[in-house]
Amino acid sequence: MVNNYLKNQKIIEAANAAASIIFCMAMTSMGITKYYSVLQGGENYNDFPTSGFSLIRLIINGSYLIALVVYVIWLFQKKHVGSTFLDICKYAIPFLALALIAYPLSNDIYIYLHYGVMSLNKINPYLNTSASFVSSLSPFIHWFQTSTYGPVSMFFFSVSALAVPISPLVGVYIFKIICLCVHTLNAYLIWRLLKNSENRSLIAMAYLLNPMLLNQQIVNAHLDVLLANTLIVLIGCIYYQRYVLAILAIWVGFLVKTLPVIWFPLVLAFLCKQRRWKDLAASFLLYLLIIAVITHTFMPTVSAWRSLLNPGTAGATARSFHHAITLFLNFLPNVSLETRESLLSFLKYFVYLSWIVYYAGTLIKSLFRKKDSEINLVSDIGWTTLTLFLFATPWLMPWYPSILLPIAALSINSPHFVLTSLTFSLSPSIILGAGSGTTVISLVTSFVSVVPPTVLLIFGRKKALF
């Protein structure tokens, strides 16, 4: 039996290594080809061009899907991964290296660097659109708006942009190195915070080698890796009852991306329930100080603050229930344009209102819960974030649910949330590309993205009730 187990483990490791190498090679080939195509005047800046890359696109999707399947099998079979974080890193280094080498297909990295170049040239990216400034990255840009990323993100953009005069490629890989270091740090922090768990090493490695995290946060270098870092720090501060630092962590996260704004009321309500008046007063003073500093430096106007709300995606849909219903209505020949728009508008506001009611109910429940605890607070943060993405986010990018995984890794006695969030993080990335299109594939992609976690959310909760 032991020999069979070891044999199975070797097969799993070999399959994972082969899929990762093929994925890395295909991504790099396609990414570099697109990069030089743009420099030569081509327009292949979108994630997946419509022609010329059918085979390599198939290879990328196929190898990634194999990696996902192998990862899920590994989760159920892996028993021992070493007792120290160094043991985990020794196993993970080849996969982290491949993720670092693979060239990103997402063009978000170019807008990051472009904003960084603007900042280095004393052009405020919160007051000036990306189209108002010309850099060596301009040919790669197709989001012509002011920055939707906060000053903390802008700092890392600017650091990476220092290398752009050498070559945009160097700037890309410097930012990827930052993402790799932060991702590794995130896994280490999770390992440290789980010091009383017998599965700490397994959970830390599961986080470190999660294919979606490797693809979205290192390969494609999405800055959600920075947001995940602030979330892990937030949860650690909550568990260790460092509440002022927890508020500061939320602020830092908000200055990366705006999502953490929904966590403020939950934490403040918890502090009110616990009668932590000194912490609340200190948090209020911290709030005023940060607002004053940011307004005086980076965001001197209301329009600059409004830039963080990502106006470019207003009315857009992708990979969500909203997108699936939009496509389904488009495929119905007897539905007029006016009727379709009315139904979609009603759906959007109904879902928004429903989520607000759910969020308000969560707040009220936390205030009147007899036995409130830090564990309940973390659970509330997780469920409100998950439901926001799943039901009330029309523009759902596959890397958005990655922020659920730190909560899942650090959730205590919450298997329902862990399983639902893990499924939600993996399912939107099963089919790479085709997320915001108007084809049948896009419709399938939307259902694959949101139906599995919704089924687990509903039936898993029912099972928990009984």
Coordinates of C-alpha atoms in Angstrom, one line a residue:
M1 CA 0.0 0.0 0.0
V2 CA 2.9 2.3 0.8
N3 CA 4.5 1.6 -2.5
N4 CA 1.2 2.3 -4.3
Y5 CA 0.9 5.6 -2.5
L6 CA 4.4 6.6 -3.4
K7 CA 3.9 5.6 -7.0
N8 CA 0.7 7.7 -7.1
Q9 CA 2.5 10.6 -5.7
K10 CA 5.2 10.4 -8.3
I11 CA 2.6 10.3 -11.1
I12 CA 0.9 13.3 -9.6
E13 CA 4.1 15.3 -9.3
A14 CA 5.2 14.3 -12.8
A15 CA 1.9 15.3 -14.3
N16 CA 1.9 18.6 -12.5
A17 CA 5.5 19.3 -13.6
A18 CA 4.8 18.5 -17.2
A19 CA 1.6 20.6 -17.3
S20 CA 3.4 23.5 -15.6
I21 CA 6.3 23.4 -18.0
I22 CA 4.1 23.3 -21.1
F23 CA 1.9 26.1 -19.7
C24 CA 5.0 28.2 -19.0
M25 CA 6.4 27.6 -22.5
A26 CA 3.1 28.3 -24.3
M27 CA 2.4 31.5 -22.2
T28 CA 5.8 32.8 -22.8
S29 CA 5.7 32.1 -26.6
M30 CA 2.4 33.7 -27.0
G31 CA 3.1 36.7 -24.7
I32 CA 6.4 37.6 -26.3
T33 CA 5.0 37.1 -29.8
K34 CA 2.2 39.6 -28.9
Y35 CA 4.7 42.0 -27.3
Y36 CA 6.8 42.3 -30.4
S37 CA 3.7 42.3 -32.6
V38 CA 2.5 45.4 -30.8
L39 CA 6.0 47.1 -31.2
Q40 CA 5.8 46.4 -34.9
G41 CA 2.4 48.1 -35.2
G42 CA 0.1 45.2 -34.7
E43 CA -3.0 45.3 -32.5
N44 CA -2.8 42.0 -30.7
Y45 CA -3.0 43.6 -27.2
N46 CA -6.1 41.8 -26.0
D47 CA -5.7 38.7 -23.9
F48 CA -6.5 36.2 -26.7
P49 CA -6.4 37.3 -30.3
T50 CA -9.1 36.0 -32.6
S51 CA -6.8 34.5 -35.2
G52 CA -3.4 32.9 -35.5
F53 CA -3.2 31.4 -32.0
S54 CA -5.8 28.6 -32.0
L55 CA -3.4 25.8 -31.3
I56 CA -1.3 27.6 -28.6
R57 CA -4.5 28.8 -27.0
L58 CA -5.7 25.2 -26.8
I59 CA -2.3 24.2 -25.3
I60 CA -2.6 26.9 -22.7
N61 CA -6.1 26.0 -21.7
G62 CA -5.4 22.2 -21.7
S63 CA -2.2 22.4 -19.6
Y64 CA -3.8 24.7 -17.1
L65 CA -6.9 22.4 -16.8
I66 CA -4.6 19.5 -16.2
A67 CA -2.8 21.5 -13.5
L68 CA -6.1 22.3 -11.8
V69 CA -7.2 18.6 -11.9
V70 CA -3.8 17.5 -10.5
Y71 CA -4.0 20.1 -7.8
V72 CA -7.5 19.0 -6.6
I73 CA -6.2 15.3 -6.5
W74 CA -3.2 16.4 -4.6
L75 CA -5.4 18.2 -2.0
F76 CA -7.1 14.9 -1.3
Q77 CA -4.0 12.8 -1.3
K78 CA -1.1 14.8 0.1
K79 CA -0.4 13.8 3.7
H80 CA 3.0 15.2 4.6
V81 CA 4.8 18.2 3.2
G82 CA 7.5 18.9 5.8
S83 CA 7.4 20.5 9.1
T84 CA 9.1 23.8 8.3
F85 CA 8.3 26.6 5.8
L86 CA 11.7 26.0 4.2
D87 CA 10.6 22.4 3.4
I88 CA 7.5 23.8 1.7
C89 CA 9.6 26.3 -0.3
K90 CA 12.0 23.5 -1.4
Y91 CA 9.1 21.6 -3.0
A92 CA 7.5 24.8 -4.4
I93 CA 10.6 26.5 -5.9
P94 CA 10.3 24.9 -9.4
F95 CA 6.7 25.8 -9.8
L96 CA 7.3 29.4 -8.5
A97 CA 10.2 29.7 -10.9
L98 CA 8.0 28.6 -13.9
A99 CA 5.3 31.1 -12.8
L100 CA 7.9 33.8 -12.7
I101 CA 9.3 32.9 -16.2
A102 CA 6.0 32.7 -17.9
Y103 CA 5.1 35.9 -19.7
P104 CA 1.8 37.5 -18.9
L105 CA -1.0 37.5 -21.4
S106 CA -3.1 40.0 -19.5
N107 CA -2.3 43.5 -20.6
D108 CA -3.0 44.9 -17.1
I109 CA 0.7 44.8 -16.4
Y110 CA 1.2 47.4 -19.1
I111 CA -1.3 49.9 -17.6
Y112 CA 0.4 49.3 -14.2
L113 CA 3.8 50.3 -15.6
H114 CA 2.3 53.2 -17.6
Y115 CA 0.7 54.7 -14.5
G116 CA 4.1 54.2 -12.8
V117 CA 5.9 56.1 -15.6
M118 CA 3.3 58.9 -15.3
S119 CA 3.9 59.1 -11.6
L120 CA 7.7 59.2 -12.1
N121 CA 7.2 62.1 -14.5
K122 CA 5.2 64.0 -12.0
I123 CA 1.9 63.4 -13.9
N124 CA -0.9 62.6 -11.4
P125 CA -2.6 59.5 -12.7
Y126 CA -5.7 60.2 -10.6
L127 CA -6.2 63.5 -12.4
N128 CA -4.9 62.6 -15.9
T129 CA -6.0 59.7 -18.1
S130 CA -3.6 57.1 -19.4
A131 CA -4.2 58.6 -22.9
S132 CA -3.0 62.0 -21.9
F133 CA 0.6 60.9 -21.5
V134 CA 2.7 59.0 -24.0
S135 CA 5.3 56.5 -23.0
S136 CA 6.9 53.4 -24.5
L137 CA 3.9 51.5 -23.0
S138 CA 1.3 53.5 -24.8
P139 CA 0.9 51.0 -27.7
F140 CA -0.1 48.4 -25.2
I141 CA -2.8 50.4 -23.5
H142 CA -6.5 50.2 -24.2
W143 CA -8.0 51.4 -20.9
F144 CA -7.9 55.2 -21.5
Q145 CA -9.0 56.4 -18.0
T146 CA -7.5 57.7 -14.8
S147 CA -6.0 55.2 -12.4
T148 CA -8.4 52.9 -10.5
Y149 CA -5.6 51.7 -8.2
G150 CA -4.7 53.4 -4.9
P151 CA -1.4 55.1 -3.9
V152 CA 0.0 51.9 -2.3
S153 CA -0.3 50.2 -5.7
M154 CA 1.1 53.2 -7.4
F155 CA 4.3 52.9 -5.3
F156 CA 5.0 49.4 -6.6
F157 CA 4.1 50.5 -10.1
S158 CA 6.6 53.3 -9.9
V159 CA 9.3 51.1 -8.5
S160 CA 8.9 48.7 -11.4
A161 CA 8.6 51.6 -13.9
L162 CA 12.1 52.7 -13.0
A163 CA 13.3 49.9 -15.3
V164 CA 11.1 50.8 -18.3
P165 CA 13.7 53.1 -19.9
I166 CA 15.9 50.0 -20.1
S167 CA 13.1 48.0 -21.6
P168 CA 9.4 47.4 -20.8
L169 CA 10.2 43.7 -20.5
V170 CA 12.5 44.5 -17.6
G171 CA 9.8 46.5 -15.9
V172 CA 7.4 43.6 -16.4
Y173 CA 9.7 41.1 -14.7
I174 CA 10.6 43.4 -11.9
F175 CA 6.9 43.7 -11.1
K176 CA 6.5 39.9 -11.4
I177 CA 9.4 39.5 -8.9
I178 CA 7.6 41.7 -6.5
C179 CA 4.4 39.6 -6.9
L180 CA 6.4 36.4 -6.4
C181 CA 8.0 37.7 -3.2
V182 CA 4.6 39.0 -1.8
H183 CA 2.9 35.7 -2.7
T184 CA 5.6 33.7 -0.9
L185 CA 5.3 36.1 2.1
N186 CA 1.5 35.5 2.1
A187 CA 2.0 31.8 2.3
Y188 CA 4.6 32.3 5.1
L189 CA 2.2 34.5 7.1
I190 CA -0.5 31.9 6.7
W191 CA 1.9 29.3 8.0
R192 CA 2.8 31.4 11.0
L193 CA -0.8 32.3 11.9
L194 CA -1.7 28.6 11.8
K195 CA 0.9 27.6 14.4
N196 CA -1.7 25.7 16.4
S197 CA -3.1 23.7 13.5
E198 CA -1.8 20.3 12.7
N199 CA -2.4 21.0 9.0
R200 CA -0.5 24.3 8.9
S201 CA 2.1 23.1 6.4
L202 CA -0.4 21.4 4.1
I203 CA -2.6 24.6 4.1
A204 CA 0.4 26.8 3.5
M205 CA 1.6 24.7 0.6
A206 CA -1.9 24.4 -0.8
Y207 CA -2.0 28.2 -0.9
L208 CA 1.5 28.6 -2.3
L209 CA 0.9 26.2 -5.2
N210 CA -2.7 27.0 -6.0
P211 CA -2.7 27.1 -9.8
M212 CA -5.1 30.0 -10.0
L213 CA -2.9 32.1 -7.6
L214 CA 0.2 31.2 -9.5
N215 CA -1.5 32.1 -12.8
Q216 CA -3.2 35.3 -11.8
Q217 CA -1.0 36.7 -9.1
I218 CA 2.5 35.7 -10.5
V219 CA 2.2 34.8 -14.2
N220 CA -0.2 37.6 -15.0
A221 CA 1.0 39.8 -12.1
H222 CA -2.4 41.1 -10.9
L223 CA -2.0 43.3 -7.9
D224 CA -4.6 41.3 -6.0
V225 CA -1.5 39.7 -4.5
L226 CA -0.9 42.9 -2.6
L227 CA -4.5 43.0 -1.5
A228 CA -4.2 39.4 -0.2
N229 CA -1.3 40.5 1.9
T230 CA -3.2 43.2 3.6
L231 CA -6.1 40.8 4.2
I232 CA -3.9 38.3 5.8
V233 CA -2.4 41.0 8.1
L234 CA -6.0 42.1 8.9
I235 CA -7.0 38.6 9.9
G236 CA -3.9 38.2 12.0
C237 CA -4.5 41.5 13.8
I238 CA -8.1 40.5 14.4
Y239 CA -7.1 37.1 15.9
Y240 CA -4.4 38.8 18.1
Q241 CA -6.8 41.6 19.0
R242 CA -4.7 44.4 17.5
Y243 CA -7.7 46.3 16.4
V244 CA -6.1 49.6 15.5
L245 CA -3.6 47.8 13.3
A246 CA -6.5 45.9 11.8
I247 CA -8.1 49.2 10.8
L248 CA -4.8 50.3 9.4
A249 CA -4.5 47.1 7.4
I250 CA -8.0 47.8 5.9
W251 CA -6.8 51.3 4.9
V252 CA -3.7 50.0 3.3
G253 CA -5.8 47.4 1.4
F254 CA -8.2 50.2 0.3
L255 CA -5.2 52.1 -1.0
V256 CA -4.4 49.0 -3.1
K257 CA -7.9 48.4 -4.4
T258 CA -11.3 49.7 -3.2
L259 CA -12.7 46.3 -2.2
P260 CA -11.7 46.6 1.6
V261 CA -14.2 49.4 2.0
I262 CA -16.9 46.8 2.6
W263 CA -14.9 45.4 5.6
F264 CA -14.8 48.7 7.6
P265 CA -18.4 48.5 8.9
L266 CA -18.0 44.9 9.9
V267 CA -14.9 45.6 12.0
L268 CA -16.3 48.9 13.4
A269 CA -19.5 47.1 14.4
F270 CA -17.5 44.4 16.1
L271 CA -15.5 47.0 18.1
C272 CA -18.7 48.7 19.2
K273 CA -20.1 45.3 20.3
Q274 CA -16.9 44.7 22.3
R275 CA -17.0 48.3 23.7
R276 CA -13.5 49.0 22.5
W277 CA -14.0 52.7 22.7
K278 CA -10.3 53.6 22.8
D279 CA -9.6 51.5 19.7
L280 CA -12.6 53.2 18.0
A281 CA -11.3 56.7 18.9
A282 CA -7.8 55.8 17.7
S283 CA -9.2 54.4 14.5
F284 CA -11.2 57.6 13.9
L285 CA -8.1 59.7 14.3
L286 CA -6.2 57.4 12.0
Y287 CA -9.1 57.7 9.5
L288 CA -8.9 61.5 9.5
L289 CA -5.1 61.5 9.3
I290 CA -5.0 59.2 6.2
I291 CA -7.8 61.1 4.5
A292 CA -5.9 64.4 5.1
V293 CA -2.6 63.1 3.8
I294 CA -4.0 61.4 0.7
T295 CA -6.1 64.4 -0.2
H296 CA -3.2 66.7 0.2
T297 CA -0.9 64.6 -1.9
F298 CA -2.4 62.1 -4.4
M299 CA -6.1 62.9 -4.6
P300 CA -6.8 66.6 -4.1
T301 CA -10.2 66.5 -5.8
V302 CA -13.5 64.5 -5.6
S303 CA -13.0 63.3 -9.1
A304 CA -9.6 61.9 -8.1
W305 CA -11.2 59.9 -5.4
R306 CA -14.0 58.8 -7.7
S307 CA -11.4 57.5 -10.1
L308 CA -10.9 54.5 -7.7
L309 CA -14.4 53.3 -8.5
N310 CA -13.3 52.1 -11.9
P311 CA -15.8 54.0 -14.1
G312 CA -14.5 52.2 -17.2
T313 CA -16.4 49.0 -16.3
A314 CA -19.7 50.8 -15.6
G315 CA -22.4 48.8 -17.5
A316 CA -19.9 46.1 -18.6
T317 CA -20.4 42.4 -17.8
A318 CA -18.2 39.4 -17.8
R319 CA -18.2 35.8 -16.4
S320 CA -21.1 36.7 -14.1
F321 CA -24.8 35.8 -13.8
H322 CA -25.4 39.3 -15.3
H323 CA -23.3 38.4 -18.3
A324 CA -24.9 34.9 -18.7
I325 CA -28.4 36.4 -18.6
T326 CA -27.4 39.2 -21.0
L327 CA -26.2 36.6 -23.5
F328 CA -29.2 34.3 -23.0
L329 CA -31.5 37.2 -23.8
N330 CA -29.4 38.1 -26.9
F331 CA -29.9 34.5 -28.1
L332 CA -33.7 34.9 -27.9
P333 CA -35.0 36.3 -31.2
N334 CA -38.4 37.5 -30.0
V335 CA -37.1 39.8 -27.2
S336 CA -37.0 43.4 -28.2
L337 CA -34.0 45.6 -27.3
E338 CA -36.2 47.8 -25.0
T339 CA -37.5 44.7 -23.1
R340 CA -34.0 43.3 -22.8
E341 CA -32.6 46.5 -21.4
S342 CA -35.5 46.9 -18.9
L343 CA -35.0 43.3 -17.7
L344 CA -31.3 43.7 -17.3
S345 CA -31.7 47.1 -15.5
F346 CA -34.2 45.5 -13.1
L347 CA -31.9 42.6 -12.5
K348 CA -28.9 44.7 -11.7
Y349 CA -30.7 46.9 -9.2
F350 CA -32.5 44.0 -7.6
V351 CA -29.3 42.1 -7.1
Y352 CA -27.5 45.2 -5.7
L353 CA -30.4 45.9 -3.3
S354 CA -30.5 42.2 -2.2
W355 CA -26.8 42.2 -1.4
I356 CA -27.2 45.5 0.6
V357 CA -30.0 43.9 2.5
Y358 CA -27.9 40.8 3.1
Y359 CA -25.0 43.0 4.2
A360 CA -27.2 45.0 6.6
G361 CA -28.6 41.8 8.0
T362 CA -25.0 40.5 8.7
L363 CA -24.2 43.8 10.5
I364 CA -27.3 43.7 12.6
K365 CA -26.8 40.0 13.4
S366 CA -23.2 40.7 14.5
L367 CA -24.5 43.5 16.9
F368 CA -27.1 41.2 18.5
R369 CA -25.1 38.0 18.5
K370 CA -24.8 36.8 22.1
K371 CA -21.5 35.1 21.7
D372 CA -19.5 37.2 19.2
S373 CA -15.9 36.4 18.5
E374 CA -13.0 37.2 16.2
I375 CA -13.7 33.9 14.3
N376 CA -17.3 35.1 13.6
L377 CA -15.9 38.5 12.3
V378 CA -13.5 36.8 9.9
S379 CA -16.4 34.5 8.7
D380 CA -18.6 37.6 8.1
I381 CA -15.8 39.2 6.1
G382 CA -15.5 36.1 4.0
W383 CA -19.2 35.5 3.3
T384 CA -20.0 39.2 2.5
T385 CA -17.0 39.3 0.1
L386 CA -17.9 36.0 -1.6
T387 CA -21.6 37.0 -2.1
L388 CA -20.6 40.4 -3.5
F389 CA -18.4 38.7 -6.1
L390 CA -20.8 35.9 -6.9
F391 CA -24.1 37.8 -7.2
A392 CA -23.5 41.6 -7.2
T393 CA -20.4 41.9 -9.5
P394 CA -21.4 42.1 -13.2
W395 CA -17.8 42.6 -14.3
L396 CA -16.3 39.4 -12.7
M397 CA -12.6 38.9 -13.6
P398 CA -11.2 35.4 -12.9
W399 CA -8.7 36.8 -10.4
Y400 CA -11.2 38.6 -8.2
P401 CA -12.2 35.5 -6.2
S402 CA -8.5 34.9 -5.4
I403 CA -9.0 37.3 -2.4
L404 CA -11.2 34.6 -0.8
L405 CA -8.4 32.1 -0.5
P406 CA -6.5 33.9 2.4
I407 CA -9.8 33.9 4.3
A408 CA -10.4 30.2 3.5
A409 CA -6.8 29.3 4.6
L410 CA -7.3 31.1 7.9
S411 CA -10.9 30.3 8.6
I412 CA -11.4 28.2 11.7
N413 CA -14.1 25.5 11.8
S414 CA -15.7 26.8 8.5
P415 CA -15.5 23.9 6.0
H416 CA -18.5 25.2 4.1
F417 CA -16.8 28.5 3.4
V418 CA -13.5 26.8 2.6
L419 CA -15.1 24.5 0.0
T420 CA -17.3 27.2 -1.6
S421 CA -14.5 29.8 -1.9
L422 CA -12.0 27.2 -3.2
T423 CA -14.5 26.2 -5.9
F424 CA -15.3 29.8 -6.7
S425 CA -11.6 30.7 -7.0
L426 CA -10.9 27.8 -9.4
S427 CA -14.1 27.6 -11.5
P428 CA -13.8 31.1 -13.3
S429 CA -10.4 30.1 -14.6
I430 CA -11.2 26.7 -16.0
I431 CA -11.7 28.3 -19.4
L432 CA -9.1 31.0 -20.0
G433 CA -10.3 33.9 -22.1
A434 CA -13.8 34.3 -23.6
G435 CA -15.0 36.0 -20.5
S436 CA -16.7 39.1 -21.9
G437 CA -17.5 37.9 -25.4
T438 CA -20.9 37.4 -27.0
T439 CA -20.5 33.8 -28.2
V440 CA -21.8 30.5 -26.8
I441 CA -18.4 29.8 -25.3
S442 CA -18.7 33.0 -23.3
L443 CA -22.1 31.9 -22.1
V444 CA -20.7 28.5 -21.0
T445 CA -17.8 30.3 -19.4
S446 CA -20.2 32.4 -17.3
F447 CA -22.1 29.4 -16.1
V448 CA -18.9 27.5 -15.3
S449 CA -17.7 30.5 -13.3
V450 CA -20.7 31.0 -11.1
V451 CA -22.9 28.0 -11.0
P452 CA -20.6 25.5 -9.1
P453 CA -20.0 27.9 -6.2
T454 CA -23.6 28.9 -6.1
V455 CA -24.7 25.2 -5.9
L456 CA -22.2 24.7 -3.0
L457 CA -23.3 27.9 -1.3
I458 CA -27.0 26.8 -1.3
F459 CA -26.9 23.1 -0.8
G460 CA -23.8 23.2 1.5
R461 CA -25.6 25.7 3.8
K462 CA -28.8 23.5 3.8
K463 CA -26.7 20.5 4.8
A464 CA -25.0 22.6 7.5
L465 CA -28.5 23.5 8.9
F466 CA -29.4 19.8 9.3

